[in-house]
């Protein structure tokens, strides 16, 4: 059973207007659809955002005790649903539930917001995270969730900095990483593609990456190395209230231009100068200007296929949980394994800065 792509990522939010303003004003998304009770969207209000091939669905619950409101009460604004696209939702739902996924919503036939035929089902995964299973006649990147109507809005930044989604990183409770990897392998047919173990002076983490056969669905999964010193992964779990999506990695073709544009409204993690002093001795000669990378805190790594550049925002979340990665792939297929310790320590410093 193949899941082809991510149809959309749904974030439950306390105030959809405020959240929409953040994503459009600071990250370059544009509003493409919206809905509420007046459009047939019962008990909630949603805005659909798009940038490149990535669609974010922001949803505010309007009734106490409903799924979006309960999620926000437990976790604050965050990713609740990573909706997966498949050619046969009924068969996919039967397959994953037979293999152990907890069913939350049986497959339902209907029409999307544009009147096109669709099927939708939902299953549980780690924590309060779910996967909707979507079968739609709409071309990829044009699916309109039921109850939403199209709207037009300009890009508020000078240009769209991102072309799509690279991956979503998920933090897990200590001791659950291997079971979660097996869950995605056995239930969803994903495969493990990478593995990292990171040690710092104070803590560390285990990380394994699972991907769909198409490689267009990709989840780096990470757990603390120790319950005694859980580090920044444990701090996320505490602040978020359990497992969940820690960051969204967004693809760009020009990371320097992207960061310069986003710096107008967002802060980025600081990388120590020593990282850049050791960079060429670790990677060899680099065919680009190091000065803007050093200035902007952009990390560099290589694998057997190519070069990877990446950087990370500071969290703007009230709980200091969700943040974003800008990533530029020059044929590289990895996830910056040599940079993970630098990132891990930068996030730990940022948590310490906030607590000070």
Coordinates of C-alpha atoms in Angstrom, one line a residue:
X1 CA 0.0 0.0 0.0
X2 CA 1.6 3.3 -1.1
X3 CA 1.1 6.7 0.2
X4 CA 2.1 9.1 -2.5
X5 CA 2.6 12.5 -0.9
X6 CA 1.6 14.8 1.9
X7 CA -1.7 16.4 0.9
X8 CA -1.6 19.1 3.6
X9 CA -0.4 19.7 7.1
X10 CA -3.0 20.9 9.5
X11 CA -2.1 23.0 12.5
X12 CA -4.7 23.6 15.3
X13 CA -4.4 27.2 16.5
X14 CA -6.0 29.3 19.2
X15 CA -6.8 32.2 16.8
X16 CA -6.8 31.5 13.0
X17 CA -6.6 35.2 12.1
X18 CA -3.4 35.7 14.2
X19 CA -1.8 32.5 13.0
X20 CA -2.6 33.3 9.4
X21 CA -1.0 36.7 9.8
X22 CA 2.2 35.0 11.1
X23 CA 2.5 32.5 8.3
X24 CA 1.7 35.0 5.5
X25 CA 3.5 38.0 7.0
X26 CA 6.7 36.3 8.2
X27 CA 7.1 33.1 6.2
X28 CA 5.7 34.1 2.8
X29 CA 2.6 31.9 2.5
X30 CA -0.5 33.1 0.7
X31 CA -4.1 32.4 1.6
X32 CA -5.8 30.3 -1.0
X33 CA -9.1 29.2 0.7
X34 CA -11.0 29.8 3.9
X35 CA -14.1 28.5 5.6
X36 CA -16.3 28.6 8.7
X37 CA -19.9 27.9 9.8
X38 CA -21.1 30.2 7.0
X39 CA -19.5 27.9 4.4
X40 CA -20.7 24.7 6.0
X41 CA -17.6 24.1 8.1
X42 CA -19.3 23.1 11.4
X43 CA -17.8 24.2 14.7
X44 CA -14.5 25.5 13.3
X45 CA -12.9 28.1 11.2
X46 CA -10.0 27.3 8.8
X47 CA -7.7 29.1 6.5
X48 CA -5.7 27.2 3.8
X49 CA -2.3 28.6 3.0
X50 CA 0.1 27.6 0.2
X51 CA 3.7 28.1 -0.8
X52 CA 5.1 26.1 -3.6
X53 CA 3.8 22.6 -3.3
X54 CA 3.2 22.8 0.5
X55 CA -0.3 23.5 1.8
X56 CA -0.9 24.4 5.5
X57 CA -4.4 24.2 6.9
X58 CA -4.9 26.4 10.0
X59 CA -7.9 25.4 12.1
X60 CA -9.5 27.1 15.1
X61 CA -12.1 25.2 17.1
X62 CA -15.2 27.2 17.9
X63 CA -16.6 24.8 20.5
X64 CA -15.0 23.8 23.8
X65 CA -14.1 20.1 23.8
X66 CA -13.9 19.6 20.1
X67 CA -10.7 18.1 18.6
X68 CA -9.0 21.4 17.6
X69 CA -9.8 23.2 20.9
X70 CA -8.7 20.2 23.0
X71 CA -5.4 20.0 21.0
X72 CA -4.6 23.7 21.6
X73 CA -5.5 23.4 25.3
X74 CA -3.0 20.5 25.7
X75 CA -0.2 21.6 23.4
X76 CA -0.7 25.2 22.2
X77 CA -0.7 25.9 18.5
X78 CA 0.8 23.0 16.6
X79 CA 0.6 20.2 14.0
X80 CA -2.2 17.8 14.6
X81 CA -2.8 16.2 11.2
X82 CA -0.3 15.2 8.5
X83 CA -2.7 14.2 5.7
X84 CA -1.4 11.5 3.4
X85 CA -2.5 11.2 -0.2
X86 CA -3.3 7.7 -1.7
X87 CA -5.0 6.3 -4.7
X88 CA -7.5 4.2 -2.7
X89 CA -8.4 5.5 0.7
X90 CA -10.7 2.5 1.6
X91 CA -8.0 0.0 0.8
X92 CA -5.4 2.0 2.6
X93 CA -7.5 2.5 5.7
X94 CA -8.2 -1.3 5.8
X95 CA -4.5 -2.1 5.3
X96 CA -3.2 0.2 8.1
X97 CA -5.9 -0.6 10.6
X98 CA -5.4 -4.3 10.0
X99 CA -1.7 -3.8 10.8
X100 CA -2.3 -2.0 14.0
X101 CA -3.2 1.7 13.4
X102 CA -6.0 2.9 15.6
X103 CA -9.0 4.0 13.5
X104 CA -10.5 7.5 14.3
X105 CA -12.7 8.0 11.3
X106 CA -13.9 5.4 8.9
X107 CA -13.6 6.2 5.1
X108 CA -16.3 8.7 4.0
X109 CA -17.1 9.5 0.4
X110 CA -17.9 13.1 -0.4
X111 CA -16.9 16.2 -2.4
X112 CA -14.0 18.6 -1.7
X113 CA -14.5 22.3 -1.5
X114 CA -14.3 22.5 -5.3
X115 CA -17.0 19.8 -5.8
X116 CA -14.6 17.1 -6.8
X117 CA -15.0 13.5 -5.6
X118 CA -13.0 12.4 -2.6
X119 CA -12.7 9.9 0.2
X120 CA -11.3 10.7 3.7
X121 CA -10.4 8.6 6.7
X122 CA -8.3 9.2 9.8
X123 CA -6.0 7.1 12.0
X124 CA -4.0 7.9 15.1
X125 CA -0.2 7.9 15.4
X126 CA 2.1 9.1 18.1
X127 CA 0.7 11.2 20.9
X128 CA -2.2 13.4 19.6
X129 CA -0.8 13.4 16.1
X130 CA -3.1 11.9 13.4
X131 CA -2.9 11.0 9.7
X132 CA -5.9 11.7 7.5
X133 CA -5.9 9.4 4.5
X134 CA -7.1 11.4 1.4
X135 CA -8.1 10.0 -2.0
X136 CA -9.0 12.9 -4.4
X137 CA -9.5 13.5 -8.1
X138 CA -7.8 16.9 -7.6
X139 CA -4.2 17.3 -9.0
X140 CA -1.5 17.3 -6.4
X141 CA -1.3 20.7 -4.7
X142 CA -4.9 21.7 -5.6
X143 CA -7.0 19.7 -3.1
X144 CA -9.6 21.9 -1.3
X145 CA -10.8 20.5 2.0
X146 CA -14.6 20.3 2.4
X147 CA -16.2 23.4 3.7
X148 CA -13.5 25.8 2.3
X149 CA -14.0 28.2 -0.5
X150 CA -11.2 29.7 -2.7
X151 CA -9.9 33.2 -1.9
X152 CA -7.1 35.3 -3.3
X153 CA -4.4 37.1 -1.4
X154 CA -1.0 38.5 -2.5
X155 CA 2.4 37.3 -1.2
X156 CA 3.3 39.8 1.5
X157 CA 7.1 39.2 1.2
X158 CA 9.2 40.3 -1.8
X159 CA 8.9 36.8 -3.1
X160 CA 8.0 33.3 -1.9
X161 CA 11.1 32.0 -0.1
X162 CA 10.2 28.3 -0.2
X163 CA 9.2 25.8 -2.8
X164 CA 7.8 23.0 -0.6
X165 CA 8.1 20.8 2.4
X166 CA 11.3 18.7 2.9
X167 CA 10.4 16.9 6.2
X168 CA 8.7 17.1 9.6
X169 CA 10.7 16.3 12.7
X170 CA 8.9 14.5 15.5
X171 CA 10.0 14.3 19.1
X172 CA 9.2 11.1 21.0
X173 CA 9.2 9.9 24.6
X174 CA 12.4 8.2 25.8
X175 CA 12.4 4.5 24.8
X176 CA 9.8 4.7 22.1
X177 CA 11.9 5.4 19.0
X178 CA 12.4 1.8 17.8
X179 CA 8.7 1.0 18.3
X180 CA 7.7 4.1 16.3
X181 CA 10.0 3.2 13.5
X182 CA 8.6 -0.4 13.4
X183 CA 5.1 1.1 13.4
X184 CA 5.7 3.2 10.3
X185 CA 7.6 0.4 8.6
X186 CA 4.9 -2.3 9.3
X187 CA 1.8 -0.2 9.1
X188 CA 2.5 2.4 6.5
X189 CA 5.2 0.6 4.4
X190 CA 7.8 3.2 5.1
X191 CA 11.5 2.4 5.4
X192 CA 14.3 3.6 7.7
X193 CA 16.8 5.6 5.7
X194 CA 19.1 7.3 8.2
X195 CA 20.2 7.0 11.8
X196 CA 22.2 9.4 14.2
X197 CA 23.2 9.3 17.8
X198 CA 24.2 12.7 19.3
X199 CA 26.1 13.2 22.5
X200 CA 26.6 16.6 24.1
X201 CA 28.2 17.5 27.4
X202 CA 24.8 17.5 29.2
X203 CA 22.5 15.2 27.1
X204 CA 21.9 13.7 23.7
X205 CA 19.4 12.0 21.4
X206 CA 18.8 9.1 19.2
X207 CA 17.4 9.9 15.8
X208 CA 16.1 7.7 12.9
X209 CA 14.5 8.8 9.7
X210 CA 11.5 7.0 8.1
X211 CA 10.4 7.7 4.5
X212 CA 7.7 6.6 2.1
X213 CA 8.8 4.6 -0.9
X214 CA 8.3 7.8 -3.0
X215 CA 10.6 9.7 -0.5
X216 CA 8.1 12.6 -0.6
X217 CA 6.9 11.7 3.0
X218 CA 9.7 12.0 5.4
X219 CA 9.8 12.0 9.2
X220 CA 13.0 12.3 11.3
X221 CA 12.0 10.8 14.6
X222 CA 14.0 11.6 17.8
X223 CA 14.1 10.6 21.4
X224 CA 16.2 11.7 24.4
X225 CA 19.2 9.4 25.1
X226 CA 18.5 9.5 28.8
X227 CA 15.6 10.1 31.1
X228 CA 18.0 11.5 33.7
X229 CA 19.3 14.2 31.2
X230 CA 16.7 14.5 28.5
X231 CA 18.1 17.7 27.1
X232 CA 16.3 19.8 24.4
X233 CA 14.1 16.9 23.2
X234 CA 12.9 16.3 26.8
X235 CA 12.3 20.1 27.1
X236 CA 10.2 20.0 24.0
X237 CA 8.2 17.1 25.4
X238 CA 7.6 18.9 28.7
X239 CA 6.6 22.2 27.1
X240 CA 4.5 20.6 24.3
X241 CA 2.8 18.1 26.7
X242 CA 4.0 14.9 25.0
X243 CA 5.2 13.7 21.6
X244 CA 4.7 15.9 18.6
X245 CA 6.1 17.8 15.6
X246 CA 9.1 19.9 16.7
X247 CA 9.9 21.6 13.4
X248 CA 8.9 21.8 9.7
X249 CA 11.8 21.9 7.2
X250 CA 11.0 24.0 4.2
X251 CA 12.9 23.8 0.9
X252 CA 14.5 26.8 -0.7
X253 CA 16.7 27.2 -3.8
X254 CA 18.5 30.2 -2.3
X255 CA 19.1 29.9 1.4
X256 CA 21.1 33.1 1.7
X257 CA 18.4 35.2 0.0
X258 CA 15.7 33.3 2.0
X259 CA 17.3 34.0 5.4
X260 CA 17.9 37.6 4.6
X261 CA 14.3 38.0 3.7
X262 CA 13.0 36.2 6.7
X263 CA 15.3 38.0 9.1
X264 CA 13.0 41.0 8.8
X265 CA 10.6 39.3 11.1
X266 CA 12.1 36.1 12.5
X267 CA 15.2 35.3 14.6
X268 CA 17.5 32.5 13.8
X269 CA 19.6 30.2 16.1
X270 CA 23.2 31.4 16.7
X271 CA 26.0 29.2 15.6
X272 CA 29.4 29.6 17.4
X273 CA 32.3 30.9 15.2
X274 CA 34.3 27.7 15.9
X275 CA 31.9 25.8 13.7
X276 CA 33.0 27.7 10.7
X277 CA 36.7 27.6 11.6
X278 CA 36.6 23.8 11.4
X279 CA 34.2 23.5 8.4
X280 CA 36.7 23.2 5.5
X281 CA 38.9 20.8 7.5
X282 CA 35.9 18.6 7.9
X283 CA 34.3 18.9 4.5
X284 CA 37.2 20.0 2.2
X285 CA 37.2 23.0 0.0
X286 CA 33.8 24.6 -0.5
X287 CA 32.8 26.2 -3.8
X288 CA 30.8 29.1 -2.3
X289 CA 31.4 32.3 -0.3
X290 CA 31.7 31.4 3.4
X291 CA 31.1 34.9 4.7
X292 CA 27.3 35.1 4.3
X293 CA 27.0 31.6 5.7
X294 CA 28.9 32.6 8.8
X295 CA 27.0 35.9 9.0
X296 CA 23.6 34.2 8.8
X297 CA 24.3 31.1 10.8
X298 CA 23.9 28.7 7.9
X299 CA 25.2 25.1 8.5
X300 CA 26.8 23.0 5.7
X301 CA 27.2 19.3 5.3
X302 CA 28.0 16.8 2.5
X303 CA 27.1 13.3 1.7
X304 CA 28.0 11.0 -1.2
X305 CA 25.4 12.7 -3.4
X306 CA 26.0 16.4 -2.8
X307 CA 25.9 19.3 -0.4
X308 CA 23.3 20.4 2.1
X309 CA 22.8 23.9 3.6
X310 CA 20.4 24.5 6.5
X311 CA 19.5 26.9 9.2
X312 CA 16.9 27.1 11.9
X313 CA 14.6 29.8 13.3
X314 CA 14.2 30.5 17.0
X315 CA 10.8 29.4 18.1
X316 CA 8.2 32.2 18.1
X317 CA 5.7 29.9 19.9
X318 CA 4.6 31.0 23.4
X319 CA 5.7 27.6 24.7
X320 CA 9.0 27.7 22.8
X321 CA 8.2 24.5 21.0
X322 CA 7.5 24.6 17.2
X323 CA 10.2 26.1 14.9
X324 CA 11.2 26.0 11.3
X325 CA 14.2 24.9 9.2
X326 CA 15.2 26.4 5.9
X327 CA 17.0 23.8 3.8
X328 CA 18.7 23.9 0.4
X329 CA 19.7 20.6 -1.2
X330 CA 22.4 20.6 -3.8
X331 CA 21.7 16.9 -4.7
X332 CA 22.3 15.8 -1.1
X333 CA 19.9 13.2 0.3
X334 CA 20.9 13.4 4.0
X335 CA 19.7 15.5 6.9
X336 CA 22.9 17.2 8.0
X337 CA 24.2 14.4 10.2
X338 CA 27.4 16.3 10.9
X339 CA 25.4 19.4 11.9
X340 CA 23.0 17.7 14.3
X341 CA 25.2 18.3 17.3
X342 CA 25.6 22.0 16.4
X343 CA 21.8 22.3 16.1
X344 CA 21.2 20.3 19.3
X345 CA 23.5 22.5 21.3
X346 CA 22.1 25.7 19.7
X347 CA 18.5 24.7 20.7
X348 CA 19.7 23.9 24.2
X349 CA 21.4 27.4 24.5
X350 CA 18.2 29.0 23.2
X351 CA 16.1 27.2 25.9
X352 CA 18.6 28.4 28.5
X353 CA 18.4 32.0 27.1
X354 CA 14.6 32.0 27.4
X355 CA 14.7 30.6 31.0
X356 CA 17.3 33.1 32.1

